[in-house]
Amino acid sequence: MDTKVIRMDEQHIDPAALREAGDIIKAGGLVAFPTETVYGLGGDALNPESSRKIYAAKGRPSDNPLIVHIADMAALKAIVKEIPESAERLAEAFWPGPLTMILMKSDLVPCETTGGLDTVAVRMPVHKVAREFIRAAGGYVAAPSANRSGRPSPTEAKYVAEDMDGRIEMIIDGGDVEIGLESTIVDLTVPQPMILRPGHITKEMLEDVLTCVEEDCTMMRDDSGQAPKAPGMKYRHYAPKGDLTIVAGTEDVVASYINEQLAEQRLIGKKTGVIGTDRTIGCYHADVCKSAGNREDEGTIARELYRILREFDDESVEVIYSEAFDTSGIGQAIMNRLLKAAGHKVVNVQ
Ligand code: TXA
Ligand code: MG
């Protein structure tokens, strides 16, 4: 199949191109599109055949449910059993935006879309192209991140093309995404609302609206002996091909520890890489040094992380060391993804 690429950013909405994209979805095809978090791989959420195609294109296990994307509140009612007050309040505060809510599903949503669960994940993105596309597609677009299973989520259209060219009908290229990490997921089907995946909307922000929000204890550790509550979080996501270790501690000690390790690895002929920050990256002696951004503005790090992990693969780096990041604010989402990428390999140096 030929994958058609069209360019459209938020300032230049092209209604004719959106109609074409929407018609592909209505006919059961797949279209990748930009959102504020990462690119999504869209299909008709109410068509079981479309969901099967999404799993096939991604190479994703079909027990891993998809997020249903909507464009307005009116669309929510038909796909859920009921809208709890907590959902109304969160929607009021954070929709449209990078928040996904888990609710009890209605019969309209096929089991293929929810991986056999009786709950459904719903998100209303704020990206203008995403919302206009969802409307053109009939109002309900099932979309996982538009990467092949196991690879980092795409933060620009060229990475979608790398993973999906020839597998889907169309890619809408909306340029670089704004946030760079996937949406926060909150489960509202349990007695106490629970975060299943950290993201740009933090626990503190949610607690401003709902007073008490719990966190899935598997989010930041792998020794809980429990399975993550979001089925997708159990897979070894985001992992680069190289062997990644996170090094935590004070700045100077981290830098000298990493440099010692790099020297050893280079002696045995390994191609080495480092993930540092703007301030520290100049101190490292690796084959490939990449700054994730600026610690004073962790949004920069969130935006760069997946691109960096992909670039290490492209450059065939074999051993990678990364500085650790603060886990407050968006930092929790950054460390959650980095810990997964490293298979929870962390060295603490003091
Ligand atoms: O920012 C995002 O959320 C992006 C963009 C495209 O919107 N989408 C995204 O989708 O990250 P995906 O499929 O890569 O991740 C969805 C996560 C998976 O971990 C999945 O297991 C979980 O959501 N999930 C979906 N439905 C669920 C449900 N009913 N109960 C629990 N977890 C669910
Ligand atoms: Mg994903």
Tab-separated table of C-alpha atoms and ligand atoms in Angstrom:
chain	number	residue	atom	x	y	z
A	1	MET	CA	0.000	0.000	0.000
A	2	ASP	CA	1.173	3.542	-0.783
A	3	THR	CA	1.121	5.830	2.249
A	4	LYS	CA	0.066	9.340	1.313
A	5	VAL	CA	1.643	12.131	3.389
A	6	ILE	CA	-0.126	15.467	3.716
A	7	ARG	CA	1.162	18.487	5.620
A	8	MET	CA	-1.177	20.446	7.855
A	9	ASP	CA	-0.440	22.460	10.961
A	10	GLU	CA	-2.787	24.177	13.379
A	11	GLN	CA	-2.528	27.479	11.539
A	12	HIS	CA	-3.310	25.971	8.136
A	13	ILE	CA	-6.290	23.656	8.394
A	14	ASP	CA	-7.177	22.226	4.977
A	15	PRO	CA	-10.847	21.111	4.990
A	16	ALA	CA	-10.582	19.157	1.720
A	17	ALA	CA	-7.585	17.148	2.957
A	18	LEU	CA	-9.367	16.517	6.276
A	19	ARG	CA	-12.411	15.229	4.391
A	20	GLU	CA	-10.160	12.832	2.515
A	21	ALA	CA	-8.567	11.658	5.797
A	22	GLY	CA	-11.996	11.307	7.426
A	23	ASP	CA	-13.304	9.273	4.494
A	24	ILE	CA	-10.372	6.849	4.835
A	25	ILE	CA	-11.357	6.232	8.490
A	26	LYS	CA	-15.058	5.858	7.608
A	27	ALA	CA	-14.096	3.286	4.970
A	28	GLY	CA	-12.180	1.263	7.577
A	29	GLY	CA	-8.656	2.513	6.779
A	30	LEU	CA	-5.909	3.967	8.995
A	31	VAL	CA	-4.564	7.535	9.229
A	32	ALA	CA	-1.736	8.751	11.509
A	33	PHE	CA	-2.285	12.243	12.927
A	34	PRO	CA	-0.589	14.749	15.245
A	35	THR	CA	-1.773	15.405	18.797
A	36	GLU	CA	-0.226	17.598	21.494
A	37	THR	CA	1.353	14.531	23.173
A	38	VAL	CA	2.617	12.173	20.431
A	39	TYR	CA	1.391	11.100	16.973
A	40	GLY	CA	-1.585	8.716	16.997
A	41	LEU	CA	-2.421	5.865	14.618
A	42	GLY	CA	-6.135	6.357	14.002
A	43	GLY	CA	-8.921	4.018	12.943
A	44	ASP	CA	-12.718	3.988	13.436
A	45	ALA	CA	-13.143	3.155	17.152
A	46	LEU	CA	-16.612	1.686	16.552
A	47	ASN	CA	-15.489	-0.665	13.770
A	48	PRO	CA	-13.926	-3.909	15.070
A	49	GLU	CA	-12.179	-4.488	11.742
A	50	SER	CA	-10.395	-1.110	12.039
A	51	SER	CA	-9.117	-1.987	15.505
A	52	ARG	CA	-7.793	-5.308	14.187
A	53	LYS	CA	-5.962	-3.385	11.460
A	54	ILE	CA	-4.406	-1.056	14.059
A	55	TYR	CA	-3.035	-4.011	16.019
A	56	ALA	CA	-1.651	-5.538	12.824
A	57	ALA	CA	-0.015	-2.290	11.624
A	58	LYS	CA	1.628	-1.725	15.005
A	59	GLY	CA	2.582	-5.355	15.561
A	60	ARG	CA	0.843	-4.957	18.924
A	61	PRO	CA	-0.697	-7.704	21.079
A	62	SER	CA	-4.498	-7.438	20.814
A	63	ASP	CA	-4.986	-7.606	24.615
A	64	ASN	CA	-3.596	-4.063	24.824
A	65	PRO	CA	-6.599	-1.694	24.659
A	66	LEU	CA	-6.766	1.446	22.500
A	67	ILE	CA	-7.663	5.002	23.544
A	68	VAL	CA	-10.854	6.371	21.931
A	69	HIS	CA	-10.329	9.999	20.876
A	70	ILE	CA	-13.303	12.372	20.771
A	71	ALA	CA	-13.633	16.023	19.718
A	72	ASP	CA	-16.391	17.291	22.055
A	73	MET	CA	-18.245	16.424	25.273
A	74	ALA	CA	-21.412	15.530	23.376
A	75	ALA	CA	-19.572	12.505	21.947
A	76	LEU	CA	-18.748	11.038	25.358
A	77	LYS	CA	-22.248	9.967	26.397
A	78	ALA	CA	-22.737	7.333	23.694
A	79	ILE	CA	-19.585	5.331	24.428
A	80	VAL	CA	-19.762	5.079	28.232
A	81	LYS	CA	-22.302	3.512	30.629
A	82	GLU	CA	-22.377	6.575	32.828
A	83	ILE	CA	-20.410	9.771	33.344
A	84	PRO	CA	-19.390	9.948	37.004
A	85	GLU	CA	-19.149	13.381	38.595
A	86	SER	CA	-15.375	12.952	38.889
A	87	ALA	CA	-15.159	12.601	35.081
A	88	GLU	CA	-17.245	15.719	34.552
A	89	ARG	CA	-14.982	17.696	36.824
A	90	LEU	CA	-11.775	16.416	35.239
A	91	ALA	CA	-13.158	17.103	31.759
A	92	GLU	CA	-14.065	20.615	32.809
A	93	ALA	CA	-10.523	21.202	34.092
A	94	PHE	CA	-8.338	19.339	31.571
A	95	TRP	CA	-10.259	18.667	28.329
A	96	PRO	CA	-9.419	19.252	25.641
A	97	GLY	CA	-5.914	18.213	26.673
A	98	PRO	CA	-3.423	15.459	27.537
A	99	LEU	CA	-5.649	13.475	29.931
A	100	THR	CA	-7.150	10.025	29.300
A	101	MET	CA	-9.982	8.753	31.506
A	102	ILE	CA	-10.940	5.104	31.966
A	103	LEU	CA	-14.730	4.687	32.219
A	104	MET	CA	-17.232	1.810	31.958
A	105	LYS	CA	-17.915	1.251	28.241
A	106	SER	CA	-21.298	1.137	26.501
A	107	ASP	CA	-22.272	-1.576	24.005
A	108	LEU	CA	-21.412	0.760	21.145
A	109	VAL	CA	-17.671	0.208	21.707
A	110	PRO	CA	-16.524	-3.150	20.327
A	111	CYS	CA	-14.385	-5.455	22.489
A	112	GLU	CA	-11.712	-5.354	19.780
A	113	THR	CA	-11.126	-1.672	20.638
A	114	THR	CA	-10.893	-2.260	24.403
A	115	GLY	CA	-8.776	-5.417	24.262
A	116	GLY	CA	-11.714	-7.413	25.665
A	117	LEU	CA	-12.190	-5.132	28.708
A	118	ASP	CA	-15.569	-3.733	29.809
A	119	THR	CA	-13.937	-0.349	30.339
A	120	VAL	CA	-12.887	2.208	27.721
A	121	ALA	CA	-10.097	4.804	27.693
A	122	VAL	CA	-11.277	8.189	26.362
A	123	ARG	CA	-9.306	11.321	25.508
A	124	MET	CA	-10.184	14.669	23.932
A	125	PRO	CA	-6.974	16.109	22.442
A	126	VAL	CA	-6.465	19.872	22.245
A	127	HIS	CA	-4.444	19.825	18.991
A	128	LYS	CA	-6.616	21.556	16.400
A	129	VAL	CA	-5.687	19.220	13.533
A	130	ALA	CA	-6.485	16.210	15.732
A	131	ARG	CA	-9.905	17.535	16.681
A	132	GLU	CA	-10.917	18.548	13.163
A	133	PHE	CA	-9.718	15.167	11.906
A	134	ILE	CA	-11.752	13.315	14.575
A	135	ARG	CA	-14.859	15.269	13.529
A	136	ALA	CA	-14.236	14.512	9.845
A	137	ALA	CA	-13.809	10.823	10.739
A	138	GLY	CA	-17.230	10.529	12.377
A	139	GLY	CA	-16.387	11.460	15.970
A	140	TYR	CA	-14.685	8.358	17.425
A	141	VAL	CA	-11.070	7.628	16.521
A	142	ALA	CA	-9.240	4.751	18.236
A	143	ALA	CA	-5.570	5.655	18.345
A	144	PRO	CA	-2.537	4.192	20.010
A	145	SER	CA	0.781	5.972	19.569
A	146	ALA	CA	1.833	5.650	15.904
A	147	ASN	CA	5.019	3.621	16.517
A	148	ARG	CA	5.683	-0.048	15.817
A	149	SER	CA	5.237	-1.925	19.104
A	150	GLY	CA	8.312	-1.609	21.336
A	151	ARG	CA	9.695	1.563	19.722
A	152	PRO	CA	9.448	5.049	21.276
A	153	SER	CA	6.270	6.967	20.443
A	154	PRO	CA	6.749	9.289	17.436
A	155	THR	CA	7.121	13.003	18.175
A	156	GLU	CA	7.391	14.008	14.510
A	157	ALA	CA	5.935	12.692	11.264
A	158	LYS	CA	9.256	11.364	9.936
A	159	TYR	CA	9.302	8.796	12.769
A	160	VAL	CA	5.725	7.774	11.932
A	161	ALA	CA	6.841	7.232	8.344
A	162	GLU	CA	9.862	5.207	9.515
A	163	ASP	CA	7.570	2.803	11.390
A	164	MET	CA	4.365	2.905	9.303
A	165	ASP	CA	5.244	3.614	5.658
A	166	GLY	CA	3.418	1.108	3.461
A	167	ARG	CA	1.237	-0.124	6.352
A	168	ILE	CA	-1.369	2.675	6.522
A	169	GLU	CA	-3.281	4.843	4.033
A	170	MET	CA	-2.223	8.318	5.195
A	171	ILE	CA	0.004	10.360	7.503
A	172	ILE	CA	-1.008	13.903	8.450
A	173	ASP	CA	2.263	15.744	9.111
A	174	GLY	CA	1.610	18.483	11.655
A	175	GLY	CA	5.260	19.122	12.547
A	176	ASP	CA	6.793	18.531	15.967
A	177	VAL	CA	4.465	17.729	18.872
A	178	GLU	CA	4.322	20.029	21.857
A	179	ILE	CA	4.589	17.728	24.899
A	180	GLY	CA	6.486	14.675	23.645
A	181	LEU	CA	5.230	12.103	26.191
A	182	GLU	CA	1.875	10.284	26.123
A	183	SER	CA	-1.193	11.500	28.063
A	184	THR	CA	-1.774	10.950	31.769
A	185	ILE	CA	-4.189	8.019	32.270
A	186	VAL	CA	-6.648	8.084	35.208
A	187	ASP	CA	-8.896	5.163	36.070
A	188	LEU	CA	-12.310	6.368	37.279
A	189	THR	CA	-13.911	2.906	37.484
A	190	VAL	CA	-12.354	2.160	40.884
A	191	PRO	CA	-13.520	3.593	44.259
A	192	GLN	CA	-10.499	5.940	44.474
A	193	PRO	CA	-9.386	7.562	41.166
A	194	MET	CA	-6.017	6.086	40.215
A	195	ILE	CA	-3.237	7.255	37.878
A	196	LEU	CA	-2.139	4.359	35.653
A	197	ARG	CA	0.371	6.328	33.549
A	198	PRO	CA	2.004	9.656	34.514
A	199	GLY	CA	2.070	12.496	31.996
A	200	HIS	CA	1.897	16.254	31.581
A	201	ILE	CA	-1.181	16.448	33.869
A	202	THR	CA	0.373	15.647	37.255
A	203	LYS	CA	-1.025	14.119	40.464
A	204	GLU	CA	-0.964	17.575	42.080
A	205	MET	CA	-3.004	19.037	39.216
A	206	LEU	CA	-5.545	16.203	39.460
A	207	GLU	CA	-5.760	16.581	43.239
A	208	ASP	CA	-6.633	20.239	42.831
A	209	VAL	CA	-9.841	18.976	41.248
A	210	LEU	CA	-10.508	15.621	42.961
A	211	THR	CA	-8.771	16.004	46.381
A	212	CYS	CA	-7.407	12.454	46.547
A	213	VAL	CA	-5.869	10.502	43.666
A	214	GLU	CA	-3.891	7.264	44.012
A	215	GLU	CA	-1.080	5.987	41.813
A	216	ASP	CA	-0.536	2.515	40.410
A	217	CYS	CA	2.390	1.315	42.534
A	218	THR	CA	4.083	-0.237	39.485
A	219	MET	CA	4.605	3.164	37.816
A	220	MET	CA	8.040	3.925	39.236
A	221	ARG	CA	9.253	0.498	40.437
A	222	ASP	CA	9.453	-3.016	39.090
A	223	ASP	CA	9.747	-4.849	42.418
A	224	SER	CA	6.104	-4.597	43.503
A	225	GLY	CA	5.360	-8.128	42.273
A	226	GLN	CA	2.178	-6.762	40.634
A	227	ALA	CA	1.143	-6.341	37.029
A	228	PRO	CA	0.560	-2.724	35.883
A	229	LYS	CA	-3.147	-1.839	35.736
A	230	ALA	CA	-2.858	-0.361	32.220
A	231	PRO	CA	-2.188	-3.503	30.159
A	232	GLY	CA	0.175	-1.579	27.835
A	233	MET	CA	2.477	-0.587	30.669
A	234	LYS	CA	3.624	-4.190	31.144
A	235	TYR	CA	5.397	-4.332	27.807
A	236	ARG	CA	9.067	-3.372	27.533
A	237	HIS	CA	8.356	-0.125	25.741
A	238	TYR	CA	10.610	2.596	24.502
A	239	ALA	CA	13.720	0.489	24.912
A	240	PRO	CA	16.636	1.487	22.695
A	241	LYS	CA	18.667	-1.334	21.130
A	242	GLY	CA	21.690	-0.271	23.184
A	243	ASP	CA	22.085	-1.210	26.839
A	244	LEU	CA	20.812	1.777	28.874
A	245	THR	CA	21.763	2.531	32.502
A	246	ILE	CA	20.486	5.493	34.557
A	247	VAL	CA	22.977	7.057	36.951
A	248	ALA	CA	21.571	9.020	39.915
A	249	GLY	CA	23.419	11.232	42.401
A	250	THR	CA	25.054	14.640	42.641
A	251	GLU	CA	26.093	16.209	39.354
A	252	ASP	CA	29.894	15.934	39.674
A	253	VAL	CA	29.883	12.394	41.018
A	254	VAL	CA	27.479	11.267	38.285
A	255	ALA	CA	29.665	12.813	35.568
A	256	SER	CA	32.880	11.209	36.825
A	257	TYR	CA	31.202	7.807	37.328
A	258	ILE	CA	29.757	7.902	33.801
A	259	ASN	CA	33.097	8.946	32.300
A	260	GLU	CA	34.871	6.046	34.070
A	261	GLN	CA	32.291	3.589	32.697
A	262	LEU	CA	32.569	5.093	29.220
A	263	ALA	CA	36.359	4.702	29.243
A	264	GLU	CA	36.004	1.009	30.150
A	265	GLN	CA	33.374	0.394	27.477
A	266	ARG	CA	35.402	2.119	24.793
A	267	LEU	CA	38.452	0.021	25.695
A	268	ILE	CA	36.484	-3.107	24.852
A	269	GLY	CA	35.400	-1.560	21.545
A	270	LYS	CA	31.797	-0.589	22.356
A	271	LYS	CA	30.127	2.405	20.725
A	272	THR	CA	29.035	4.586	23.650
A	273	GLY	CA	26.400	7.257	24.265
A	274	VAL	CA	25.316	9.664	26.999
A	275	ILE	CA	22.056	11.450	27.781
A	276	GLY	CA	22.903	14.607	29.720
A	277	THR	CA	21.573	18.156	29.932
A	278	ASP	CA	22.606	21.454	28.342
A	279	ARG	CA	24.747	22.317	31.360
A	280	THR	CA	26.563	18.964	31.707
A	281	ILE	CA	26.763	17.482	28.222
A	282	GLY	CA	30.165	19.088	27.502
A	283	CYS	CA	31.837	17.068	30.306
A	284	TYR	CA	31.227	13.654	28.787
A	285	HIS	CA	33.622	11.631	26.650
A	286	ALA	CA	31.320	9.341	24.660
A	287	ASP	CA	31.025	8.590	20.931
A	288	VAL	CA	27.547	10.152	20.901
A	289	CYS	CA	26.575	12.795	23.505
A	290	LYS	CA	23.023	14.112	23.548
A	291	SER	CA	21.523	16.826	25.693
A	292	ALA	CA	17.908	16.169	26.619
A	293	GLY	CA	17.428	19.863	27.428
A	294	ASN	CA	17.398	22.076	30.424
A	295	ARG	CA	16.673	20.974	34.013
A	296	GLU	CA	15.117	24.371	34.774
A	297	ASP	CA	12.480	23.660	32.104
A	298	GLU	CA	11.771	19.934	32.178
A	299	GLY	CA	9.260	20.330	29.351
A	300	THR	CA	12.288	20.526	27.059
A	301	ILE	CA	13.435	17.105	28.307
A	302	ALA	CA	9.977	15.565	27.818
A	303	ARG	CA	9.988	16.843	24.238
A	304	GLU	CA	13.442	15.463	23.385
A	305	LEU	CA	13.502	12.085	25.131
A	306	TYR	CA	11.913	9.863	22.466
A	307	ARG	CA	13.809	11.552	19.635
A	308	ILE	CA	17.080	10.882	21.465
A	309	LEU	CA	16.232	7.213	22.076
A	310	ARG	CA	15.483	6.783	18.362
A	311	GLU	CA	18.686	8.572	17.348
A	312	PHE	CA	20.800	6.232	19.495
A	313	ASP	CA	19.269	3.336	17.540
A	314	ASP	CA	19.952	5.068	14.201
A	315	GLU	CA	23.582	5.566	15.208
A	316	SER	CA	23.898	1.969	16.491
A	317	VAL	CA	25.080	3.009	19.939
A	318	GLU	CA	25.691	-0.109	22.058
A	319	VAL	CA	26.057	1.207	25.617
A	320	ILE	CA	24.203	4.285	26.901
A	321	TYR	CA	24.360	6.118	30.250
A	322	SER	CA	21.733	8.667	31.222
A	323	GLU	CA	21.594	11.183	34.022
A	324	ALA	CA	18.521	10.752	36.273
A	325	PHE	CA	15.837	13.442	36.453
A	326	ASP	CA	13.831	14.933	39.262
A	327	THR	CA	10.493	13.146	39.711
A	328	SER	CA	8.381	16.183	40.509
A	329	GLY	CA	5.951	17.639	37.951
A	330	ILE	CA	6.446	16.302	34.402
A	331	GLY	CA	9.681	14.766	35.766
A	332	GLN	CA	7.673	11.785	37.023
A	333	ALA	CA	6.538	11.001	33.471
A	334	ILE	CA	10.087	11.483	32.144
A	335	MET	CA	11.531	9.080	34.736
A	336	ASN	CA	8.679	6.575	34.253
A	337	ARG	CA	9.535	6.309	30.507
A	338	LEU	CA	13.300	6.375	31.118
A	339	LEU	CA	13.066	3.633	33.772
A	340	LYS	CA	11.128	1.458	31.316
A	341	ALA	CA	13.653	2.157	28.576
A	342	ALA	CA	16.437	1.105	30.964
A	343	GLY	CA	14.581	-1.979	32.214
A	344	HIS	CA	14.821	-0.261	35.663
A	345	LYS	CA	18.622	-0.415	35.654
A	346	VAL	CA	19.662	2.435	37.993
A	347	VAL	CA	23.034	3.012	39.674
A	348	ASN	CA	23.053	5.354	42.680
A	349	VAL	CA	26.379	7.148	43.193
A	350	GLN	CA	26.940	9.619	46.035
B	1	TXA	O1	-1.111	10.658	24.467
B	1	TXA	C1	-1.653	9.570	24.238
B	1	TXA	O2	-2.378	8.995	25.053
B	1	TXA	C2	-1.393	8.942	22.861
B	1	TXA	C3	-2.024	9.857	21.807
B	1	TXA	C4	-1.986	9.269	20.427
B	1	TXA	O3	-3.324	10.192	22.179
B	1	TXA	N1	-1.913	7.610	22.781
B	1	TXA	C5	-1.334	6.562	23.430
B	1	TXA	O4	-1.938	5.350	23.195
B	1	TXA	O5	-0.363	6.676	24.158
B	1	TXA	P1	-1.233	3.942	23.513
B	1	TXA	O6	-2.145	2.937	22.926
B	1	TXA	O7	0.144	3.946	23.025
B	1	TXA	O8	-1.315	3.813	25.066
B	1	TXA	C6	-2.563	3.578	25.672
B	1	TXA	C7	-2.378	3.019	27.055
B	1	TXA	C8	-1.895	1.583	27.041
B	1	TXA	O9	-0.932	1.412	28.074
B	1	TXA	C9	-3.174	0.811	27.345
B	1	TXA	O10	-2.919	-0.414	27.970
B	1	TXA	C10	-3.910	1.774	28.260
B	1	TXA	O11	-3.668	3.018	27.678
B	1	TXA	N2	-5.379	1.555	28.236
B	1	TXA	C11	-6.207	1.715	27.188
B	1	TXA	N3	-7.473	1.362	27.519
B	1	TXA	C12	-7.436	0.970	28.807
B	1	TXA	C13	-8.394	0.462	29.729
B	1	TXA	N4	-9.680	0.310	29.386
B	1	TXA	N5	-7.990	0.144	30.984
B	1	TXA	C14	-6.683	0.311	31.347
B	1	TXA	N6	-5.721	0.783	30.518
B	1	TXA	C15	-6.076	1.094	29.265
B	2	MG	MG	2.163	3.571	22.878
